[in-house]
JSON list of C-alpha atoms in Angstrom, two decimals:
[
{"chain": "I", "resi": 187, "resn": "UNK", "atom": "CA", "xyz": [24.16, 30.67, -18.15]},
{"chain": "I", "resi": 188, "resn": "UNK", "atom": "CA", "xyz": [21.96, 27.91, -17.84]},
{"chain": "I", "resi": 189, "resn": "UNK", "atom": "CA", "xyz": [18.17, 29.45, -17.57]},
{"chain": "I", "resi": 190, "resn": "UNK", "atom": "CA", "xyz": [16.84, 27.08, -14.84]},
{"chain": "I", "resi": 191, "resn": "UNK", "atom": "CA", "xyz": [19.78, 26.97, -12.04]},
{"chain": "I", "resi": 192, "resn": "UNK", "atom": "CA", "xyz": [21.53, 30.14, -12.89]},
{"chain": "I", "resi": 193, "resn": "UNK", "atom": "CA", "xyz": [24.91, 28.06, -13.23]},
{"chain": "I", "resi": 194, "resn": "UNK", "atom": "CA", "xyz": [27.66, 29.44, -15.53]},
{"chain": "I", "resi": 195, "resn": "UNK", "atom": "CA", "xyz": [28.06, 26.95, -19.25]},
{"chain": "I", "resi": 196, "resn": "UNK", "atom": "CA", "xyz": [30.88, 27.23, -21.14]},
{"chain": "I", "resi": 197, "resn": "UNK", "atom": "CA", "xyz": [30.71, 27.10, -24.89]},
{"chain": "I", "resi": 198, "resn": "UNK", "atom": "CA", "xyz": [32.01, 23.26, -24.95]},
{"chain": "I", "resi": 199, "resn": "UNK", "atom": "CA", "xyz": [29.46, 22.43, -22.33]},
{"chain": "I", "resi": 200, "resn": "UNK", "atom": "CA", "xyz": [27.02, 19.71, -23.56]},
{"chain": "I", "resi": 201, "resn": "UNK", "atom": "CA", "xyz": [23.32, 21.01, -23.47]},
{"chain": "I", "resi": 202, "resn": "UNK", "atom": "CA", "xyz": [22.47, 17.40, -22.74]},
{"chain": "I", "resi": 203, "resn": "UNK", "atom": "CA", "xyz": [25.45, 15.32, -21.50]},
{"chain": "I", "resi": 204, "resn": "UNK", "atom": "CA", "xyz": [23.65, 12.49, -19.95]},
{"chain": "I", "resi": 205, "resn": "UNK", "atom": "CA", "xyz": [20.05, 10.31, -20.43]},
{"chain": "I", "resi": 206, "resn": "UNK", "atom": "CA", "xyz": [18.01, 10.54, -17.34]},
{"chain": "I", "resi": 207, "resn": "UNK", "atom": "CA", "xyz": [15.85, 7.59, -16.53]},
{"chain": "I", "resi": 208, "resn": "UNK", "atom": "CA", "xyz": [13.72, 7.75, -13.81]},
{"chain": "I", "resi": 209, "resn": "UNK", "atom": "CA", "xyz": [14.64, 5.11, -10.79]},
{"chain": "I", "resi": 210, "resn": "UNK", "atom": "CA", "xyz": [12.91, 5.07, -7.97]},
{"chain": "I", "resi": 211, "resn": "UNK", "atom": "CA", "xyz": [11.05, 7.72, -5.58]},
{"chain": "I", "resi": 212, "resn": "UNK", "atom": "CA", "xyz": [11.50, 7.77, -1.87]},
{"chain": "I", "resi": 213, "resn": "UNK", "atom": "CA", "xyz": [8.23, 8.99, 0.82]},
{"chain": "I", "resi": 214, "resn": "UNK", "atom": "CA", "xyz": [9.55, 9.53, 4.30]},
{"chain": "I", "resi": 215, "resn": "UNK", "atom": "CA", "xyz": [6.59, 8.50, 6.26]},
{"chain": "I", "resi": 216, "resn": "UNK", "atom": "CA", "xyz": [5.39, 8.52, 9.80]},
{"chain": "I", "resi": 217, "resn": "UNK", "atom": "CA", "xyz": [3.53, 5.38, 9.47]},
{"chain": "I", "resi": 218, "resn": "UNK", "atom": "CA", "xyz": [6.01, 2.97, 7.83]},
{"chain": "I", "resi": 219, "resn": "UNK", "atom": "CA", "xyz": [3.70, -0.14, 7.95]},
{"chain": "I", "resi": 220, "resn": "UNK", "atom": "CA", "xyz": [0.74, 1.22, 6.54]},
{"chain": "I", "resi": 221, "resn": "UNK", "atom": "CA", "xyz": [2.69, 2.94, 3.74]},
{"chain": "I", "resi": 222, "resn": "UNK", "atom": "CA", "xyz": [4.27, -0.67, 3.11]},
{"chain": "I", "resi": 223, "resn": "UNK", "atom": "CA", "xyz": [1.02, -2.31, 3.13]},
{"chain": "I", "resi": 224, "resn": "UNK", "atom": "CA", "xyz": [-0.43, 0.41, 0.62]},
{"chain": "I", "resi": 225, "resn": "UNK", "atom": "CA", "xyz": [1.93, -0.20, -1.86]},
{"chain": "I", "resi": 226, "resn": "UNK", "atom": "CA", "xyz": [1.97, -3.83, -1.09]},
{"chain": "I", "resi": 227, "resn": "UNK", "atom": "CA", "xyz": [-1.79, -4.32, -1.18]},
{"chain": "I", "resi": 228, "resn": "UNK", "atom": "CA", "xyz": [-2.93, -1.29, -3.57]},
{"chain": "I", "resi": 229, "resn": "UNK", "atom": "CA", "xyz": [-0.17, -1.22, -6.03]},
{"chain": "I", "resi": 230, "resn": "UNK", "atom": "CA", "xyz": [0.88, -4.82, -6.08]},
{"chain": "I", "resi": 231, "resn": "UNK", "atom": "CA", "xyz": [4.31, -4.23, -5.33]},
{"chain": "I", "resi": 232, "resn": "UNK", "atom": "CA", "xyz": [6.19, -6.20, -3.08]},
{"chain": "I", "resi": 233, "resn": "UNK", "atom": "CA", "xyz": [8.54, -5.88, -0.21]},
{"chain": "I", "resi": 234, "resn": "UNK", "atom": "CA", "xyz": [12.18, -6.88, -0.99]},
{"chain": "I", "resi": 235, "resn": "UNK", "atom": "CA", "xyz": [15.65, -6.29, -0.26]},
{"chain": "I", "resi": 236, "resn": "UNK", "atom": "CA", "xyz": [17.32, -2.89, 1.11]},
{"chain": "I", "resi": 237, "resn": "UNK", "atom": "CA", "xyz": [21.07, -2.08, 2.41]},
{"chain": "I", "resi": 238, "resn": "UNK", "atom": "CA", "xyz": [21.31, -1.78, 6.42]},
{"chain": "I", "resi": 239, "resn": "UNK", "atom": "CA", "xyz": [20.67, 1.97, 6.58]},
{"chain": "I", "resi": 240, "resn": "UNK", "atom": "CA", "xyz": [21.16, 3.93, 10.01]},
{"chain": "I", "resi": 241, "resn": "UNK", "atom": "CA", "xyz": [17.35, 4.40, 9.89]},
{"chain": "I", "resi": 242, "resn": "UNK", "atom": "CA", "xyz": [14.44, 2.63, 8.99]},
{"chain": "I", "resi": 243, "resn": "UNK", "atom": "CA", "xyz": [12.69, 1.98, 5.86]},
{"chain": "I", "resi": 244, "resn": "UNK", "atom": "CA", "xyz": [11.35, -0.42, 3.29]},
{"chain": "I", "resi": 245, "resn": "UNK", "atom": "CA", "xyz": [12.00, -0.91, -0.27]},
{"chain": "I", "resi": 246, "resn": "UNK", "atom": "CA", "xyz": [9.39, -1.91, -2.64]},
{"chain": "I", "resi": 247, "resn": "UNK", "atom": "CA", "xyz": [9.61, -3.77, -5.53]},
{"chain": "I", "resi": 248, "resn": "UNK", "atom": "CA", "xyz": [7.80, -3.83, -9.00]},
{"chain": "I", "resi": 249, "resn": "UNK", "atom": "CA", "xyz": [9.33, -7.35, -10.39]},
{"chain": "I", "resi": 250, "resn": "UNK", "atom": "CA", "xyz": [12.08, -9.48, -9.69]},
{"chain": "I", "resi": 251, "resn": "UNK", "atom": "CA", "xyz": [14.06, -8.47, -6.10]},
{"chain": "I", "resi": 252, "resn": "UNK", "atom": "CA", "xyz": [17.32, -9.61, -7.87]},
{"chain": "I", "resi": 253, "resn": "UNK", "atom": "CA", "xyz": [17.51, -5.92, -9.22]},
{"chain": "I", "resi": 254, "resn": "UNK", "atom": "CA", "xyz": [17.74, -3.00, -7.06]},
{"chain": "I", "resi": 255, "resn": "UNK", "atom": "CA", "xyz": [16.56, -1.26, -10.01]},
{"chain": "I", "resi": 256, "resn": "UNK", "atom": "CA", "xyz": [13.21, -3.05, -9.70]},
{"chain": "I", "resi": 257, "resn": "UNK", "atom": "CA", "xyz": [12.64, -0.89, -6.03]},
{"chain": "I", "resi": 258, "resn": "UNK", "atom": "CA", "xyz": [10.71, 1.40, -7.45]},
{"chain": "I", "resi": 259, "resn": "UNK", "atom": "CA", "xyz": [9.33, 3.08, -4.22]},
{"chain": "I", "resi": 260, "resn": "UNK", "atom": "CA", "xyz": [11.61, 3.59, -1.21]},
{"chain": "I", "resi": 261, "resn": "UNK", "atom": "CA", "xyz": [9.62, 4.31, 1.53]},
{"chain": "I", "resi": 262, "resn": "UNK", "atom": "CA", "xyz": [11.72, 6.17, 4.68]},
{"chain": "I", "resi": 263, "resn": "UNK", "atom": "CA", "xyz": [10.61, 5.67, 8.07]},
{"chain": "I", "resi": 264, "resn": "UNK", "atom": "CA", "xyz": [11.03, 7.47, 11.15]},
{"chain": "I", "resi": 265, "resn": "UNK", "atom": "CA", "xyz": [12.89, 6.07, 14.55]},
{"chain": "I", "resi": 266, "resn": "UNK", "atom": "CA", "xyz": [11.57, 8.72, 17.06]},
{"chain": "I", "resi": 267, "resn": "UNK", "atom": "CA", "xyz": [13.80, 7.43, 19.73]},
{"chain": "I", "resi": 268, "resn": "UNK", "atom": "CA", "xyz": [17.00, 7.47, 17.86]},
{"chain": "I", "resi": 269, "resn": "UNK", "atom": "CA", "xyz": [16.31, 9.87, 15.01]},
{"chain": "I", "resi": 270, "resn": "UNK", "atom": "CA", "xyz": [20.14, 10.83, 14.27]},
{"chain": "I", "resi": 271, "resn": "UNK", "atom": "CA", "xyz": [20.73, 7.74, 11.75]},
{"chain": "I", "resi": 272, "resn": "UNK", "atom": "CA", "xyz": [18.50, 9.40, 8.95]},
{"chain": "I", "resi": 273, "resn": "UNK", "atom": "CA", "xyz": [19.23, 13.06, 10.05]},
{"chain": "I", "resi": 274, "resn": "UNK", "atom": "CA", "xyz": [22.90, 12.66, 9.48]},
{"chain": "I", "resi": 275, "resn": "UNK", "atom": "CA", "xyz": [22.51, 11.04, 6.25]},
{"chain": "I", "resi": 276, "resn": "UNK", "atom": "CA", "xyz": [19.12, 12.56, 4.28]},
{"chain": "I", "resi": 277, "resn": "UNK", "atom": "CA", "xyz": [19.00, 15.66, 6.84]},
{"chain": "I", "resi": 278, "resn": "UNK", "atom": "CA", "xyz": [16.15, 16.49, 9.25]},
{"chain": "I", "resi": 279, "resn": "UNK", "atom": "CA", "xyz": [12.72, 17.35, 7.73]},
{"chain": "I", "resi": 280, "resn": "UNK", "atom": "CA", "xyz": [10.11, 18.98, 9.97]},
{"chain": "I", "resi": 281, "resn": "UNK", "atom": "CA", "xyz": [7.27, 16.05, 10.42]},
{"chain": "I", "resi": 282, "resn": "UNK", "atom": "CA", "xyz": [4.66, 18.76, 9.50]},
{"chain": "I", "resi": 283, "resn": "UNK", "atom": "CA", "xyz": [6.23, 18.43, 6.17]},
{"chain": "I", "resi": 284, "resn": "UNK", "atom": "CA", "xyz": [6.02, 15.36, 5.60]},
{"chain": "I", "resi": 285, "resn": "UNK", "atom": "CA", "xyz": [2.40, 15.12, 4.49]},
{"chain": "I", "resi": 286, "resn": "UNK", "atom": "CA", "xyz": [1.36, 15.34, 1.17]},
{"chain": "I", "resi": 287, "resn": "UNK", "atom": "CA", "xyz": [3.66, 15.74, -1.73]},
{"chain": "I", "resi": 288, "resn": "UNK", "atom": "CA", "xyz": [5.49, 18.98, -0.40]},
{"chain": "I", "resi": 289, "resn": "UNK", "atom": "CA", "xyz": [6.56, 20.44, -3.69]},
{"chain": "I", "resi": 290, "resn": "UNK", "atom": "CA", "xyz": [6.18, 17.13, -5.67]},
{"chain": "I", "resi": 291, "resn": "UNK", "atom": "CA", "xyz": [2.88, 16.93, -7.05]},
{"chain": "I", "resi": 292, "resn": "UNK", "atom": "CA", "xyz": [2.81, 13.64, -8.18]},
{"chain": "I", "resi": 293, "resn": "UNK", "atom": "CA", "xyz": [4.32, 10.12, -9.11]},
{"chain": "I", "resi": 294, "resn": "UNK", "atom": "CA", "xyz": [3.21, 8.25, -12.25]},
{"chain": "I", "resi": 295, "resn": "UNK", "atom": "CA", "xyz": [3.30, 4.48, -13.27]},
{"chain": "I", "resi": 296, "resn": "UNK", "atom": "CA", "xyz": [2.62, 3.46, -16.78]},
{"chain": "I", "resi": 297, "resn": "UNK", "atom": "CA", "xyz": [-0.27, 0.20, -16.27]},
{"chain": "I", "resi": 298, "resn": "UNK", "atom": "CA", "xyz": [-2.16, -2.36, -17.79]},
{"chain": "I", "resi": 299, "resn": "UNK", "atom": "CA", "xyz": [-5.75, -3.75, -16.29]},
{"chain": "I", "resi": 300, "resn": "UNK", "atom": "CA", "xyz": [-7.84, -0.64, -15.76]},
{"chain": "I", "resi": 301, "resn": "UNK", "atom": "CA", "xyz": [-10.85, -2.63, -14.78]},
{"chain": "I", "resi": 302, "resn": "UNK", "atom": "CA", "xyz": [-9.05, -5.07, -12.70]},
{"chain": "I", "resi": 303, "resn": "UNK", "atom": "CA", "xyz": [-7.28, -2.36, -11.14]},
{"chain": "I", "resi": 304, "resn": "UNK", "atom": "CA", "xyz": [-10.76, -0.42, -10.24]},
{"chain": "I", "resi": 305, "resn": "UNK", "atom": "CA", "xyz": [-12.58, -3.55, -9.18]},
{"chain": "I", "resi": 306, "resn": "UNK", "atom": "CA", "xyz": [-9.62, -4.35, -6.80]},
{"chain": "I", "resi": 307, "resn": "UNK", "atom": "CA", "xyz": [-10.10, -0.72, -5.46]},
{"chain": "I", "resi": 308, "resn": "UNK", "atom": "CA", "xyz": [-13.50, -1.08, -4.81]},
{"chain": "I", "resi": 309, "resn": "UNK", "atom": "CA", "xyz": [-12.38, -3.82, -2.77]},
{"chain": "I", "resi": 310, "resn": "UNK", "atom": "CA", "xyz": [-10.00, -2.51, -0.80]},
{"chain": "I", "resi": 311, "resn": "UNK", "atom": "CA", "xyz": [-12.33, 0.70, 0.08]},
{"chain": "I", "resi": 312, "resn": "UNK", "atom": "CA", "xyz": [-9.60, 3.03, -1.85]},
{"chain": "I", "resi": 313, "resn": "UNK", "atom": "CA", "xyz": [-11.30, 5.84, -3.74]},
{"chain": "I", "resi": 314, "resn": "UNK", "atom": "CA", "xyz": [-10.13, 7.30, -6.96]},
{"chain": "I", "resi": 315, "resn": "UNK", "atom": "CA", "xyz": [-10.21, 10.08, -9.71]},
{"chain": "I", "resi": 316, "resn": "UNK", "atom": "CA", "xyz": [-10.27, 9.61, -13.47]},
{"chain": "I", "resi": 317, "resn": "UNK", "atom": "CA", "xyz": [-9.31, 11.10, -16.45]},
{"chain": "I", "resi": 318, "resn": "UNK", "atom": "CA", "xyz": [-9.23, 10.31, -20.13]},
{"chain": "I", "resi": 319, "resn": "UNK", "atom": "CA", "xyz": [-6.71, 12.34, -21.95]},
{"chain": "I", "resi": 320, "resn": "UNK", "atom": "CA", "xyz": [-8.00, 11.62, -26.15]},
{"chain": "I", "resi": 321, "resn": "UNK", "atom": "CA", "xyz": [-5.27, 13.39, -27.72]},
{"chain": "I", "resi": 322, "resn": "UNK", "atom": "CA", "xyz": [-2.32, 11.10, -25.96]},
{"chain": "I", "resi": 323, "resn": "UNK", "atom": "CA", "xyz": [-4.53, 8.22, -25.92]},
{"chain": "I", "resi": 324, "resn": "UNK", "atom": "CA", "xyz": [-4.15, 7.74, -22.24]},
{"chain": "I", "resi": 325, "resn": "UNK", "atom": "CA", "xyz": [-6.15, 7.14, -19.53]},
{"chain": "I", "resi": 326, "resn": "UNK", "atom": "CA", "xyz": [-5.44, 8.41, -16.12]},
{"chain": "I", "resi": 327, "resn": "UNK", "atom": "CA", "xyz": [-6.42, 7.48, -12.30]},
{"chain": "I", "resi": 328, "resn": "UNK", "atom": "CA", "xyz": [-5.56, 9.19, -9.37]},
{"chain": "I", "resi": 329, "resn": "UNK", "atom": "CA", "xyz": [-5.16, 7.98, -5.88]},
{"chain": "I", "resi": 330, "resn": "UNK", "atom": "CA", "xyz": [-3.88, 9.13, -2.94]},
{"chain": "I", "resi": 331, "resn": "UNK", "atom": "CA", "xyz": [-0.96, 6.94, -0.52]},
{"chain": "I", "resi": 332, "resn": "UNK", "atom": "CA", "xyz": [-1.15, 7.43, 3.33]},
{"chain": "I", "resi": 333, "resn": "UNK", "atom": "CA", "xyz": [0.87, 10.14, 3.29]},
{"chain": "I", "resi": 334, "resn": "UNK", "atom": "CA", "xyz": [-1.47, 12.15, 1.03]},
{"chain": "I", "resi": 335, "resn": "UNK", "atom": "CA", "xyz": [1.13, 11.57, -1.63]},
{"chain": "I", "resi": 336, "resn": "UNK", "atom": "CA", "xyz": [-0.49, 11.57, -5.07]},
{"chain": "I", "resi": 337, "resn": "UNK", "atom": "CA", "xyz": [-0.13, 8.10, -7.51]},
{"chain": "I", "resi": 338, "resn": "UNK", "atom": "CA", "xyz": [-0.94, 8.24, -10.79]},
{"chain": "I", "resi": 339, "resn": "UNK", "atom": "CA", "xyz": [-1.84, 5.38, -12.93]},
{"chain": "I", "resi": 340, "resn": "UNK", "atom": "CA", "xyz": [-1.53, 5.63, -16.47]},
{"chain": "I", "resi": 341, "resn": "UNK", "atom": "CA", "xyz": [-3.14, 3.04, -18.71]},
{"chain": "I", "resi": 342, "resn": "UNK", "atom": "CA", "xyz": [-4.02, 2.77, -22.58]},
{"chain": "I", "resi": 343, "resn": "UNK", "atom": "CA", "xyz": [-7.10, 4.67, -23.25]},
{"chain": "I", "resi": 344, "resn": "UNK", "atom": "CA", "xyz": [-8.35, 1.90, -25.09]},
{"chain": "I", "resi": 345, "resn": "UNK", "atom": "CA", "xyz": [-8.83, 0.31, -21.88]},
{"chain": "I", "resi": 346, "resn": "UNK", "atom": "CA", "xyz": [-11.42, 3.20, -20.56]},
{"chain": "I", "resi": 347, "resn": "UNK", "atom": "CA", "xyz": [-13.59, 2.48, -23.73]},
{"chain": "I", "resi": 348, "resn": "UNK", "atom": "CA", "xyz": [-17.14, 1.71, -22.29]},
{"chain": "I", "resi": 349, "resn": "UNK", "atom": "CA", "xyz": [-15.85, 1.91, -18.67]},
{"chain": "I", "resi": 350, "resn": "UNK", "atom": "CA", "xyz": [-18.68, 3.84, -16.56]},
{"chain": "I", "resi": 351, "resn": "UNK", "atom": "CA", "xyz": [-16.60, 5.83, -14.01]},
{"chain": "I", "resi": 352, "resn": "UNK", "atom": "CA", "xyz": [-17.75, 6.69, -10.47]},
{"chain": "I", "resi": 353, "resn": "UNK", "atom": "CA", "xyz": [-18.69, 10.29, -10.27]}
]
């Protein structure tokens, strides 16, 4: 039985029968343009293609827009006066939900340009938190997206070397 999901394995069941790579996560929002422009402004990414859903929504890109694996964040909006497209095909979700990270705590990039990245923060008014983790050599800074959803920027530590952090 496995120990997570309670679901019966049989002996010939693979422990591991497929390689997971993470492809993109979705925020449904209440505020679709200002999450776009977050991502879009904060995060560099850009705005690109996305199939003709029943409900609204941008995807957003980190590279080329020729690969649908490159729409990294899907962002879902909300059409309060004809809601049924997305509840008949990602379900209904109580809009007092929809705040924060519900039981997701956070989303991670891997990125380069730590001081670029904090200087363009400044900039845009957008606070953030900072860690240094020695013992993976990483460096980590936490901001938060409209939605109160939780991004994670992970560069070299290296980078943070000499860097005086905002208290």
């Amino acid at each position: 039985m496995c120990p997570f999901c309670g679901a019966i394995l049989f002996a010939d069941t693979p422990r591991f029968p497929v390689t997971l790579t993470l492809n993109h996560f979705s925020i449904r929002t209440t505020n679709l343009e200002r999450s776009a422009r977050f991502y879009s402004e904060v995060l560099g990414l850009t705005d690109g293609p996305r199939p003709p859903f029943p409900f609204p929504g941008r995807w957003m890109y980190s590279g080329s827009h020729d690969q649908v694996t490159n729409a990294v964040v899907h962002l879902i909006g909300i059409d309060k006066s004809d809601p049924a497209g997305l509840q008949g095909y990602l379900g209904d979700r109580d809009e007092s939900s929809l705040v924060g990270g519900g039981a997701v705590d956070h989303i991670a990039f891997l990125a380069q340009g730590l001081t670029t990245m904090m200087a363009h923060l400044e900039r845009l008014g957008v606070s953030a938190r900072h860690r240094t983790v020695p013992s993976i050599g990483l460096h980590q800074m936490f901001l938060d997206d409209p939605s109160g959803v939780v991004i994670e920027l992970n560069y070299p530590a290296a980078e943070a070397a000499g860097v005086t952090f905002p208290a």
